[in-house]
Amino acid sequence: MNLNKFLTQRKALPIFSWRICYAMFTTELKMMMSFLSFTVIAPIITSTLMIMVFKLILPEGLNYSLNGIPFLIFITPGLVMMNITQNAFSQPAFSLVGRRMFGSLNEILLTPINAMEFTLAQTASGVTRGIILGVITFIACLPFVPSISIASPLTAIFYIIFSASLMALLGLICGIISPSWEKLSIYTEYILIPLSFLSGTFYAIDHLPAFFQKLTLFNPFFYLIDGLRYSFTGNHEASIWYGILYIIALNIILFIIACQLIIRGVNLRN
C-alpha cells in the first residue's frame, strides 16, 4: 500500500484522548510513588515539626489568638495550604526537568500526545500529590489542634482543588522554561517559598503597616490561604468571592500559557 493511500484510509487521531491523558497521569503517579520518602514523607515531617514547635513555644497554646481565632487553629490552614501548593508545584516542575536531564522527555515527545493532554496529565499529577499531602498534613496536625473543624466543606474542596491546580500549572510552566535544576531552584527558593511565608500563614495582615497590607493583596498565595482559613474558621481578611474569581482566572490564564509553550516546543525540542 502506498503512503498516500494509507494516510487517506487510516483513522485520524482524536483532538483529545482521555486514554492518552490517563496513561501519562498514571506514569507520573508511579514516578511519585517511587520516591515516596522525598515526595510524601519529608513534607509531612516538616509540617508536623512546625506545629510541634509552635505548640512548645506557646505554653498557653490555644489561649493565644489572632483575630479571635486560637493561634494553632489560625496557622493550621496555612500549613495545610503551604504543603498543597509547594507539592503541587514540585510534581510537574521536577518531573519535567528530571525527564529533560535524563533524556526520557524525548520518549514522550515521540508519542501522539497533544498540548492539552500533556498539560492536563501533568496538572492532574500535581493536584493529586498536593491533595494527598494536604489531607495527611491536616490529619498529622489533629493531635496538636484537636478542636479544629471545617466550617464550610464545599469552600474547602474548592480552594484545595483549584489552589493545587493553579500551582501545578505554575510548576509545569517553570519546568518547561527551566533547562536545569539550578534554573528551577531560582523559582522555588526566591519566589515560591518567600511568597508562601509572606502570605499571612503565621500572622494576620491587619497587624502589618498599611503599605505592607496593600502589598500583600498582590500576593496570590494570600488568597489561597485566606480562603482555606475561611473554610475552616469562618473568618477571612479579604473578599471570598473576589478570591474565588481571582483563582479561577489565574487557572485559565496559566493553562493557556502552558499549552502555548508546549505547542511552540519551548525548551522541549532543543
Tab-separated table of C-alpha atoms in Angstrom, residues 70-232:
chain	number	residue	atom	x	y	z
A	70	PRO	CA	-6.794	30.413	68.610
A	71	PHE	CA	-3.284	30.669	67.193
A	72	LEU	CA	-2.725	26.984	66.418
A	73	ILE	CA	-6.103	26.825	64.662
A	74	PHE	CA	-5.204	30.038	62.802
A	75	ILE	CA	-1.959	28.641	61.368
A	76	THR	CA	-3.147	25.095	60.609
A	77	PRO	CA	-4.959	26.015	57.344
A	78	GLY	CA	-1.837	27.921	56.305
A	79	LEU	CA	0.390	24.903	56.920
A	80	VAL	CA	-2.027	22.666	55.014
A	81	MET	CA	-2.155	25.103	52.075
A	82	MET	CA	1.624	25.523	52.037
A	83	ASN	CA	2.048	21.771	51.684
A	84	ILE	CA	-0.622	21.629	48.993
A	85	THR	CA	0.881	24.433	46.909
A	86	GLN	CA	4.542	23.505	47.268
A	87	ASN	CA	3.969	19.843	46.407
A	88	ALA	CA	1.523	20.573	43.591
A	89	PHE	CA	4.185	22.874	42.129
A	90	SER	CA	7.045	20.417	42.627
A	91	GLN	CA	5.439	17.389	40.954
A	92	PRO	CA	5.261	18.637	37.323
A	93	ALA	CA	8.230	21.004	37.676
A	94	PHE	CA	10.755	18.458	38.925
A	95	SER	CA	9.277	15.689	36.771
A	96	LEU	CA	9.754	17.712	33.592
A	97	VAL	CA	13.245	18.938	34.431
A	98	GLY	CA	14.233	15.430	35.522
A	99	ARG	CA	12.956	13.899	32.297
A	100	ARG	CA	14.849	16.508	30.291
A	101	MET	CA	18.084	15.950	32.224
A	102	PHE	CA	17.899	12.138	31.932
A	103	GLY	CA	16.691	12.091	28.322
A	104	SER	CA	13.311	10.405	28.882
A	105	LEU	CA	11.397	13.505	27.737
A	106	ASN	CA	12.119	12.531	24.125
A	107	GLU	CA	10.074	9.345	24.569
A	108	ILE	CA	7.013	11.415	25.497
A	109	LEU	CA	7.517	13.871	22.628
A	110	LEU	CA	7.542	10.947	20.181
A	111	THR	CA	4.085	9.837	21.314
A	112	PRO	CA	0.896	11.289	19.768
A	113	ILE	CA	0.120	13.377	22.847
A	114	ASN	CA	-1.046	16.923	22.247
A	115	ALA	CA	-0.550	20.047	24.338
A	116	MET	CA	-3.901	19.842	26.135
A	117	GLU	CA	-3.437	16.189	27.085
A	118	PHE	CA	0.110	16.852	28.266
A	119	THR	CA	-0.974	19.875	30.342
A	120	LEU	CA	-3.964	18.123	31.922
A	121	ALA	CA	-1.972	14.996	32.798
A	122	GLN	CA	0.838	16.960	34.416
A	123	THR	CA	-1.621	19.224	36.232
A	124	ALA	CA	-3.632	16.251	37.495
A	125	SER	CA	-0.476	14.624	38.883
A	126	GLY	CA	0.402	17.832	40.718
A	127	VAL	CA	-3.147	18.196	42.063
A	128	THR	CA	-3.126	14.582	43.261
A	129	ARG	CA	0.164	14.974	45.108
A	130	GLY	CA	-0.946	18.311	46.576
A	131	ILE	CA	-4.263	16.932	47.848
A	132	ILE	CA	-2.641	13.821	49.330
A	133	LEU	CA	-0.091	15.937	51.201
A	134	GLY	CA	-2.738	18.425	52.307
A	135	VAL	CA	-5.010	15.751	53.761
A	136	ILE	CA	-2.159	13.950	55.517
A	137	THR	CA	-0.855	17.246	56.904
A	138	PHE	CA	-4.291	18.053	58.317
A	139	ILE	CA	-4.506	14.610	59.936
A	140	ALA	CA	-0.975	14.981	61.345
A	141	CYS	CA	-1.945	18.318	62.932
A	142	LEU	CA	-5.081	16.972	64.649
A	143	PRO	CA	-3.300	15.615	67.772
A	144	PHE	CA	-1.921	19.109	68.412
A	145	VAL	CA	-5.096	21.013	67.463
A	146	PRO	CA	-7.926	18.650	68.494
A	147	SER	CA	-10.634	21.328	68.495
A	148	ILE	CA	-10.215	22.320	64.837
A	149	SER	CA	-13.119	21.692	62.460
A	150	ILE	CA	-14.189	22.533	58.909
A	151	ALA	CA	-16.929	25.181	58.841
A	152	SER	CA	-17.523	25.136	55.065
A	153	PRO	CA	-16.586	21.813	53.384
A	154	LEU	CA	-17.565	22.942	49.869
A	155	THR	CA	-15.364	26.032	50.117
A	156	ALA	CA	-12.513	23.886	51.426
A	157	ILE	CA	-12.856	21.458	48.496
A	158	PHE	CA	-12.861	24.342	46.007
A	159	TYR	CA	-9.763	26.005	47.440
A	160	ILE	CA	-7.867	22.737	47.808
A	161	ILE	CA	-8.507	21.614	44.214
A	162	PHE	CA	-8.151	24.956	42.452
A	163	SER	CA	-5.155	26.056	44.529
A	164	ALA	CA	-3.429	22.765	43.721
A	165	SER	CA	-4.246	23.089	40.012
A	166	LEU	CA	-3.005	26.696	39.987
A	167	MET	CA	0.336	25.713	41.479
A	168	ALA	CA	0.625	22.591	39.307
A	169	LEU	CA	0.187	24.742	36.207
A	170	LEU	CA	2.758	27.207	37.502
A	171	GLY	CA	5.115	24.307	38.227
A	172	LEU	CA	4.603	22.959	34.709
A	173	ILE	CA	5.415	26.355	33.190
A	174	CYS	CA	8.539	26.735	35.349
A	175	GLY	CA	9.562	23.185	34.444
A	176	ILE	CA	9.215	23.979	30.734
A	177	ILE	CA	11.248	27.187	30.828
A	178	SER	CA	13.905	25.811	33.210
A	179	PRO	CA	16.612	23.882	31.358
A	180	SER	CA	18.264	22.595	34.556
A	181	TRP	CA	17.806	22.032	38.295
A	182	GLU	CA	19.737	25.232	39.035
A	183	LYS	CA	17.354	27.371	36.988
A	184	LEU	CA	14.320	25.716	38.555
A	185	SER	CA	15.645	26.330	42.063
A	186	ILE	CA	15.563	30.065	41.351
A	187	TYR	CA	11.780	29.947	41.108
A	188	THR	CA	11.353	27.743	44.187
A	189	GLU	CA	13.867	29.422	46.516
A	190	TYR	CA	13.470	33.068	45.514
A	191	ILE	CA	9.799	33.271	44.501
A	192	LEU	CA	7.669	30.338	45.665
A	193	ILE	CA	8.910	29.951	49.267
A	194	PRO	CA	9.120	33.710	50.087
A	195	LEU	CA	5.619	34.341	48.726
A	196	SER	CA	4.325	31.389	50.767
A	197	PHE	CA	5.761	32.683	54.028
A	198	LEU	CA	4.733	36.302	53.331
A	199	SER	CA	1.086	35.474	52.643
A	200	GLY	CA	-0.378	35.554	56.144
A	201	THR	CA	0.345	31.947	57.029
A	202	PHE	CA	1.608	32.761	60.516
A	203	TYR	CA	0.135	36.225	61.057
A	204	ALA	CA	-2.915	38.373	60.345
A	205	ILE	CA	-2.210	41.014	57.721
A	206	ASP	CA	-4.082	43.712	59.679
A	207	HIS	CA	-1.120	43.610	62.086
A	208	LEU	CA	1.126	44.887	59.291
A	209	PRO	CA	1.754	48.550	58.390
A	210	ALA	CA	-0.707	49.910	55.798
A	211	PHE	CA	1.816	49.748	52.944
A	212	PHE	CA	2.588	46.074	53.518
A	213	GLN	CA	-1.117	45.264	53.888
A	214	LYS	CA	-1.724	46.646	50.394
A	215	LEU	CA	1.354	44.854	49.094
A	216	THR	CA	0.101	41.535	50.485
A	217	LEU	CA	-3.106	41.903	48.456
A	218	PHE	CA	-0.999	41.421	45.284
A	219	ASN	CA	0.291	38.090	46.580
A	220	PRO	CA	-1.838	35.268	45.094
A	221	PHE	CA	-0.812	32.942	47.940
A	222	PHE	CA	-2.630	35.227	50.358
A	223	TYR	CA	-5.987	34.473	48.713
A	224	LEU	CA	-5.301	30.728	48.722
A	225	ILE	CA	-4.533	30.672	52.439
A	226	ASP	CA	-7.241	33.190	53.364
A	227	GLY	CA	-9.866	31.132	51.504
A	228	LEU	CA	-8.883	27.863	53.150
A	229	ARG	CA	-8.749	29.560	56.553
A	230	TYR	CA	-12.274	30.843	55.960
A	231	SER	CA	-13.479	27.317	55.164
A	232	PHE	CA	-12.020	26.138	58.495
